[in-house]
PDB file of C-alpha atoms in Angstrom:
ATOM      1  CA  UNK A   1       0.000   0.000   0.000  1.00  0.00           C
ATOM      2  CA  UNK A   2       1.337   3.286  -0.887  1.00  0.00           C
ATOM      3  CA  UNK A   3       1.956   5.605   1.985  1.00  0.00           C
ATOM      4  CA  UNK A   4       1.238   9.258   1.748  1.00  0.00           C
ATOM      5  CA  UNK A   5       2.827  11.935   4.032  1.00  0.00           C
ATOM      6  CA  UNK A   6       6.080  13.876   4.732  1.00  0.00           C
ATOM      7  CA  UNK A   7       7.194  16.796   6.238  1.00  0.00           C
ATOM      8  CA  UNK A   8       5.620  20.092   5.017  1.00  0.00           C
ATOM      9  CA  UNK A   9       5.140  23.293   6.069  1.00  0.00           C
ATOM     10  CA  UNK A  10       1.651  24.618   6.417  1.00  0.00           C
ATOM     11  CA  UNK A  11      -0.236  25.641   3.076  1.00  0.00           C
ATOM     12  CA  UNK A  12      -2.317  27.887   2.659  1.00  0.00           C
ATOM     13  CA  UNK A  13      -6.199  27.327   1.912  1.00  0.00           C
ATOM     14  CA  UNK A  14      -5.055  28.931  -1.498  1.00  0.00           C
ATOM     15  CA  UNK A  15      -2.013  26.951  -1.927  1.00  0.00           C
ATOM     16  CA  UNK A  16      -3.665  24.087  -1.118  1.00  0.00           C
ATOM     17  CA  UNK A  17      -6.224  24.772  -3.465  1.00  0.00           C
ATOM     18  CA  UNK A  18      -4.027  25.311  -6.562  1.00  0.00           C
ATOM     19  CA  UNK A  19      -2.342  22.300  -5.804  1.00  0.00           C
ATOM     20  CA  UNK A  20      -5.749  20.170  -6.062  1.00  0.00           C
ATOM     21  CA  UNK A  21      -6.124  22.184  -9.535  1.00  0.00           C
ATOM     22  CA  UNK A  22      -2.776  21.258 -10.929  1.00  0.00           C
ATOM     23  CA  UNK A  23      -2.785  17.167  -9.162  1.00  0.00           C
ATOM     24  CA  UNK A  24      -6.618  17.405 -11.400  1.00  0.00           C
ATOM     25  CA  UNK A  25      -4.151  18.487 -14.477  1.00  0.00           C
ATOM     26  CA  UNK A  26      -2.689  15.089 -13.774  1.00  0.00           C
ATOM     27  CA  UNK A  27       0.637  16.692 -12.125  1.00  0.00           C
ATOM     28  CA  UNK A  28       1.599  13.973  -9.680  1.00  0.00           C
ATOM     29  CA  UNK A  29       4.291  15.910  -8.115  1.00  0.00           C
ATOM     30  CA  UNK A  30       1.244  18.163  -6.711  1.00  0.00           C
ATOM     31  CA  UNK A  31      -0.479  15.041  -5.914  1.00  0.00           C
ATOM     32  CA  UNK A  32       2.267  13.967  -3.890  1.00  0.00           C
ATOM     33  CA  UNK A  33       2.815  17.268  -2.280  1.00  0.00           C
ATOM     34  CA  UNK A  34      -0.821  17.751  -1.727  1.00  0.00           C
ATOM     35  CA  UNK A  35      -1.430  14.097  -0.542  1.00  0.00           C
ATOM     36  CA  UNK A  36       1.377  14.996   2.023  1.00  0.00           C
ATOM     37  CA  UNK A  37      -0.254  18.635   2.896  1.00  0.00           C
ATOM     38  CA  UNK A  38      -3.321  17.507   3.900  1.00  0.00           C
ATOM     39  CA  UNK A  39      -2.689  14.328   5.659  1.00  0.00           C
ATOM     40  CA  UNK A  40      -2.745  15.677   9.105  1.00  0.00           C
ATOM     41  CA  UNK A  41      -6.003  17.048   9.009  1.00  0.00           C
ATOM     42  CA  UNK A  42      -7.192  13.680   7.218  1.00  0.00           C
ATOM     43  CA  UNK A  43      -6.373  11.988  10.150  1.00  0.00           C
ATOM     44  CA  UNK A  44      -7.970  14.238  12.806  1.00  0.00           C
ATOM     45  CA  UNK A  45     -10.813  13.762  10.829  1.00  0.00           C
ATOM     46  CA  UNK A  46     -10.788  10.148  11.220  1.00  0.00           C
ATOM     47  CA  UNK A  47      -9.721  10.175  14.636  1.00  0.00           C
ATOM     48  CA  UNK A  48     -13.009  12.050  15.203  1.00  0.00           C
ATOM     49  CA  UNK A  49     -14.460   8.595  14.687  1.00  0.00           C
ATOM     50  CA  UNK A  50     -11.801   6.724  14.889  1.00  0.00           C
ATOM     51  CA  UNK A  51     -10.068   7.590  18.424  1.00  0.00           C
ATOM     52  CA  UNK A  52      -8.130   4.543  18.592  1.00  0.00           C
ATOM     53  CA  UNK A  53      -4.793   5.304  16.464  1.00  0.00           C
ATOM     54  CA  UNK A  54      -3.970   3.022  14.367  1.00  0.00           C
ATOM     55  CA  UNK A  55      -7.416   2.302  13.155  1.00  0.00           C
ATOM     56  CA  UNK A  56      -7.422   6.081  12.401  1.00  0.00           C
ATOM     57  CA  UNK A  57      -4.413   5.319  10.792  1.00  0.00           C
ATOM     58  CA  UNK A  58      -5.991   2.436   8.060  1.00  0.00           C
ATOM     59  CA  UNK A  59      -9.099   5.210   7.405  1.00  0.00           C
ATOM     60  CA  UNK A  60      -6.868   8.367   6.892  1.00  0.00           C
ATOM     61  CA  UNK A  61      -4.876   6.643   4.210  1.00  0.00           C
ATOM     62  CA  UNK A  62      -7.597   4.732   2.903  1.00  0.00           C
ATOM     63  CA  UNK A  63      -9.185   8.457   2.646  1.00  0.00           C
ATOM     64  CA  UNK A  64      -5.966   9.462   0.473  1.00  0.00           C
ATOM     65  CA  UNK A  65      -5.812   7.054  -1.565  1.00  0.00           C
ATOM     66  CA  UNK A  66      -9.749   7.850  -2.160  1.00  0.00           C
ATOM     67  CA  UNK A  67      -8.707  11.407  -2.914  1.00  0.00           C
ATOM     68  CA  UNK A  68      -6.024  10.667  -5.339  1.00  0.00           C
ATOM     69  CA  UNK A  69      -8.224   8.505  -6.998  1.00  0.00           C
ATOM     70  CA  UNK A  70     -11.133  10.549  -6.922  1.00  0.00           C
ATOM     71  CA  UNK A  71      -9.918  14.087  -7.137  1.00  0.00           C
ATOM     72  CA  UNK A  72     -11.215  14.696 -10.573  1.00  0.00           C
ATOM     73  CA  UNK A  73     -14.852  14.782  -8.708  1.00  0.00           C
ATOM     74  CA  UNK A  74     -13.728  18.289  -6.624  1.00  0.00           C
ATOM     75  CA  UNK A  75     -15.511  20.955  -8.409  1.00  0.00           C
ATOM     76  CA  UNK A  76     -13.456  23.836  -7.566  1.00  0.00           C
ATOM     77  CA  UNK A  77     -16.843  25.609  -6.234  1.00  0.00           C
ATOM     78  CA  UNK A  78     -15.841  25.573  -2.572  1.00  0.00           C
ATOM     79  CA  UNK A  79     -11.977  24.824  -0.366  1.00  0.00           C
ATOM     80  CA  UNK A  80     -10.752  21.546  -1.435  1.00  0.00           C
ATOM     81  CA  UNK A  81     -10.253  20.721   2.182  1.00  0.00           C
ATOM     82  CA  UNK A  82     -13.820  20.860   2.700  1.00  0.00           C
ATOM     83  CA  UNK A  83     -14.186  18.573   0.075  1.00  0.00           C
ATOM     84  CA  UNK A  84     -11.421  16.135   1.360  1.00  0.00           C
ATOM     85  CA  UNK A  85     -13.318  16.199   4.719  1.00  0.00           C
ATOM     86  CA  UNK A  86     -16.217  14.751   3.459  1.00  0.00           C
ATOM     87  CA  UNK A  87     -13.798  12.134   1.896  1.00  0.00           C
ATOM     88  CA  UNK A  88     -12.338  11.360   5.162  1.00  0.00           C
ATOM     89  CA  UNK A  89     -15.452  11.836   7.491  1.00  0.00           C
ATOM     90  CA  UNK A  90     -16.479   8.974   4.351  1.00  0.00           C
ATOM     91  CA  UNK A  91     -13.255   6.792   4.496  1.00  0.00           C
ATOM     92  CA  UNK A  92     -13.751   6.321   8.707  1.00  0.00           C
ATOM     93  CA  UNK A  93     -17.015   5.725   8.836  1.00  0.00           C
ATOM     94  CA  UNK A  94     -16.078   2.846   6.086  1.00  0.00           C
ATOM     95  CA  UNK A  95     -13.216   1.507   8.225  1.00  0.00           C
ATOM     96  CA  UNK A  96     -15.424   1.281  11.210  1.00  0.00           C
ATOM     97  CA  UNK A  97     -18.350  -0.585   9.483  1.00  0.00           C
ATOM     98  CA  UNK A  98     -15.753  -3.507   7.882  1.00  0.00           C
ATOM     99  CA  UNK A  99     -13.851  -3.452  11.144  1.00  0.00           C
ATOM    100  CA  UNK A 100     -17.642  -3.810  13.078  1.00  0.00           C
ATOM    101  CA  UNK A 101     -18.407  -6.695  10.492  1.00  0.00           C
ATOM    102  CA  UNK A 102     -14.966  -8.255  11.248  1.00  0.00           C
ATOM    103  CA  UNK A 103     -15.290  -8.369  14.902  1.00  0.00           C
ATOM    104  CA  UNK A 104     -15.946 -11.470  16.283  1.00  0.00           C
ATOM    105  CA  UNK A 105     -18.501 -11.706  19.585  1.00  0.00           C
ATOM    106  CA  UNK A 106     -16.693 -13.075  22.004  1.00  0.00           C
ATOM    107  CA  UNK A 107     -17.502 -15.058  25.589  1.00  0.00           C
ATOM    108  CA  UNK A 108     -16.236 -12.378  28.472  1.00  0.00           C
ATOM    109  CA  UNK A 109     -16.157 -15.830  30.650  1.00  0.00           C
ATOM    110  CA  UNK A 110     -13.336 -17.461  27.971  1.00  0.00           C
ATOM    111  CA  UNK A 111     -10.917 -14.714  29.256  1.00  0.00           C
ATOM    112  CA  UNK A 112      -8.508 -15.443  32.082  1.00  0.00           C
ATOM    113  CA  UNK A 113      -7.925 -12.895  34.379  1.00  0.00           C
ATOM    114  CA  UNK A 114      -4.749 -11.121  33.187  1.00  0.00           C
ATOM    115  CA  UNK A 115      -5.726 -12.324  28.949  1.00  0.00           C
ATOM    116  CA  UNK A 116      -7.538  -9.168  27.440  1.00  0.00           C
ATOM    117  CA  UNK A 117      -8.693  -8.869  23.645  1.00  0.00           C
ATOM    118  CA  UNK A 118      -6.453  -7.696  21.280  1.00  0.00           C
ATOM    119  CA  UNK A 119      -7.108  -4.003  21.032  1.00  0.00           C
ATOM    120  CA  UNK A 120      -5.972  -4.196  17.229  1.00  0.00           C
ATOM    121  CA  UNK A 121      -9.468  -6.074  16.744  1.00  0.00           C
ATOM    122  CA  UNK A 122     -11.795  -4.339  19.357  1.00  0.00           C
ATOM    123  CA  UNK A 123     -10.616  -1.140  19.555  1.00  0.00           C
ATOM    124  CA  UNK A 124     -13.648  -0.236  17.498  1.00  0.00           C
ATOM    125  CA  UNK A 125     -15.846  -1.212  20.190  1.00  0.00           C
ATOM    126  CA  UNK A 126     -13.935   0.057  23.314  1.00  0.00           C
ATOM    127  CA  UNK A 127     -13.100   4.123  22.601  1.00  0.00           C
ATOM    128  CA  UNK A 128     -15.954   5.071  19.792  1.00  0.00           C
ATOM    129  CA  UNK A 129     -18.643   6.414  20.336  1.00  0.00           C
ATOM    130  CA  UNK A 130     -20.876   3.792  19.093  1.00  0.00           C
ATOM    131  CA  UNK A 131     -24.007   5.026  20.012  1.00  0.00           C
ATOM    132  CA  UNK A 132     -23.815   8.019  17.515  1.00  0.00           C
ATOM    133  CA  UNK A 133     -22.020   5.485  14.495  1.00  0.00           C
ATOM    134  CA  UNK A 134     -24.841   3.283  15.428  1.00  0.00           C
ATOM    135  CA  UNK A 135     -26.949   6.116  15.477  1.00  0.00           C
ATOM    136  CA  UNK A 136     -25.785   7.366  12.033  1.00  0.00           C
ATOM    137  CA  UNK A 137     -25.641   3.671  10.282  1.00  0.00           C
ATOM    138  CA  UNK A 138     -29.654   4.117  11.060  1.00  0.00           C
ATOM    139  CA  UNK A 139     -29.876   7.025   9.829  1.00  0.00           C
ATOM    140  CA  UNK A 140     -28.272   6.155   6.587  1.00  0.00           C
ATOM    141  CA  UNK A 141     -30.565   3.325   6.216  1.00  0.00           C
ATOM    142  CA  UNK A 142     -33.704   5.635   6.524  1.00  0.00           C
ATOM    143  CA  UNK A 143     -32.827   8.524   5.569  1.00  0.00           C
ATOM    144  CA  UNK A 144     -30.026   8.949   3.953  1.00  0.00           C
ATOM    145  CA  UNK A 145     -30.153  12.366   2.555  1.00  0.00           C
ATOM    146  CA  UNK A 146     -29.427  13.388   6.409  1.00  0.00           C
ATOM    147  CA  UNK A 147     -26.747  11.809   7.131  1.00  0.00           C
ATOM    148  CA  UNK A 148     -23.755  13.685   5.517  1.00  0.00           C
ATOM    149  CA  UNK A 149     -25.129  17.439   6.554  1.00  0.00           C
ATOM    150  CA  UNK A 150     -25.512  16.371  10.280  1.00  0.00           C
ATOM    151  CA  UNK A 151     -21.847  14.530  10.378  1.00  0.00           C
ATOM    152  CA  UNK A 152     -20.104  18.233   8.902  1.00  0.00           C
ATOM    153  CA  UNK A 153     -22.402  20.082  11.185  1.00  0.00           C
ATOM    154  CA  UNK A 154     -22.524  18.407  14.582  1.00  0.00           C
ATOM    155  CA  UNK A 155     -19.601  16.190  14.186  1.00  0.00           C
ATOM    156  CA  UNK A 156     -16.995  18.367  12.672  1.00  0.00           C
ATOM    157  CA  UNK A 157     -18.893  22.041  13.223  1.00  0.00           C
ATOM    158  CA  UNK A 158     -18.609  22.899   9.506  1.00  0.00           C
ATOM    159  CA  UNK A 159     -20.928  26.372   8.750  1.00  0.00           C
ATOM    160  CA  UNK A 160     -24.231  25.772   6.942  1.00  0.00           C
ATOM    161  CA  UNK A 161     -23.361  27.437   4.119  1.00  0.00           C
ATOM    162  CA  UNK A 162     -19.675  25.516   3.440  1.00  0.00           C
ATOM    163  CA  UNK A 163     -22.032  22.297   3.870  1.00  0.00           C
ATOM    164  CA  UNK A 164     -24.888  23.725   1.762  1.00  0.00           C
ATOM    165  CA  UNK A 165     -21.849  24.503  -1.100  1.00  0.00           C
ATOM    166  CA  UNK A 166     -20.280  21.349  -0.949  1.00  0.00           C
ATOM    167  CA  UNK A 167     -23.590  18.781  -0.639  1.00  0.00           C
ATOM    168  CA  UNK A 168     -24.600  21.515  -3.780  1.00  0.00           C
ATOM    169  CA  UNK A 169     -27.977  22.554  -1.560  1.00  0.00           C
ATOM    170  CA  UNK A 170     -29.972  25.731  -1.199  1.00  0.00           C
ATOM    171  CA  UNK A 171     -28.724  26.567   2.323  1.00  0.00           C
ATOM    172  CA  UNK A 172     -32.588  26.231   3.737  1.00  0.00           C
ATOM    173  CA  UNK A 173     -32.509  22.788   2.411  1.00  0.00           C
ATOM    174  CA  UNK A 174     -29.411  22.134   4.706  1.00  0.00           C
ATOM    175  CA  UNK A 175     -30.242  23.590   7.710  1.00  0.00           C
ATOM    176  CA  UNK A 176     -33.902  21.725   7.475  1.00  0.00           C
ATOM    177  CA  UNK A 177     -31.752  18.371   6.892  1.00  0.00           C
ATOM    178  CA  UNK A 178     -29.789  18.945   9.833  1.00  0.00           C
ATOM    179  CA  UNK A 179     -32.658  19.815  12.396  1.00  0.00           C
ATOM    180  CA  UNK A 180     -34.796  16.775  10.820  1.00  0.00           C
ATOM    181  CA  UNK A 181     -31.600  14.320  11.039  1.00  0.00           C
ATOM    182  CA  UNK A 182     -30.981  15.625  14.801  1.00  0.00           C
ATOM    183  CA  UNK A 183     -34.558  14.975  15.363  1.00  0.00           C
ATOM    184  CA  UNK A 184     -34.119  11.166  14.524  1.00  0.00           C
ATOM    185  CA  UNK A 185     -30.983  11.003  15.977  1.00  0.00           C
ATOM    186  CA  UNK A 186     -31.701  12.154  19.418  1.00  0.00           C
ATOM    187  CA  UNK A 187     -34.001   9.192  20.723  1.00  0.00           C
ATOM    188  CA  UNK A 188     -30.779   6.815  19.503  1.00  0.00           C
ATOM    189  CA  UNK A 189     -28.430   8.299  21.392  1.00  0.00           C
ATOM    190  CA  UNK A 190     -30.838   8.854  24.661  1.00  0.00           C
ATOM    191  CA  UNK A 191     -31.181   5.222  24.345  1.00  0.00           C
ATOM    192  CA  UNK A 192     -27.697   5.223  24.380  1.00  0.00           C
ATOM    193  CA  UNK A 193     -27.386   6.746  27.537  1.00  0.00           C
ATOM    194  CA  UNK A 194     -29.849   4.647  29.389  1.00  0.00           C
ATOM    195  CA  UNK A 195     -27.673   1.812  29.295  1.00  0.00           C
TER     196      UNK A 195
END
């Protein structure tokens, strides 16, 4: 698996920006350096789902390889980096559904006292917040039309109208999305807290 990164220096949202137009030219040398630029905030993206590192890790470059591969989709209309958040929100939410559908139930009783689970194959479980993923794979089932507004509003506190510009939505539309998506989220994650 290829592995993006490297040492830069901050870019600008401009720089950053032109880079995305030129790596869309097919200039892989801005690839590369954009690839590299934007890899740290990739992966505090996906440790906003993700808190357990390494499985942050897998869905931050599974996100750049997704945005090399994808980046002729970016219209240009808003930042590229709000554009590669989506990607990334995207990419973590995908690593924690196949690592959920890996994870094997398992007897508490079959443990021995000082014999834990390997935190490389639970770690989904133990430091998510699995009421609101579980809250927001219901969601998606439903109604998926709410699902991506409320993630870059309540998740990652984008502004309505960066969402309503990058899900390409009048910004009423958005903003009603949100408040009916937070309306069908609440009573999951009050269940949630019952527990």
């Amino acid at each position: 698996m290829t592995s993006f990164g490297g040492e830069n220096q901050a870019l600008t949202p401009d720089e950053i920006d032109d880079l995305a137009r030129r790596a869309q030219d097919g200039d892989s040398g801005a690839l590369e350096e954009l690839l590299g630029a934007i890899r740290p905030r990739a992966l505090n993206v996906c440790r906003g789902v993700l808190p357990y590192t390494p499985d942050a890790e897998d869905a931050c470059q599974e996100a750049l390889i997704n945005i090399a591969n994808k980046i002729g989709t970016w219209g240009g209309r808003g930042r590229f980096t709000t554009w590669m958040h989506v990607v990334a929100v995207n990419s973590a939410r995908s690593t924690y559904r196949r690592m959920k559908n890996q994870a094997i139930p398992a007897d508490p009783q079959s443990y021995g006292v000082l014999e834990r689970p390997d935190p490389r194959t639970t770690s989904v479980i133990a430091g998510t917040r699995l009421d609101l993923l579980e809250a927001m794979e219901t969601l998606e089932r439903e109604h998926p039309q709410f699902v991506e507004p409320l993630l870059l509003r309540d998740v990652y506190g984008l502004p309505y109208d960066e969402i309503a510009d990058l899900v390409g939505a009048p910004l009423g539309t958005v903003k009603a999305q949100i408040h009916h998506g937070r309306r069908l989220t609440r009573p999951m994650l009050a269940a949630g807290d019952d527990a």
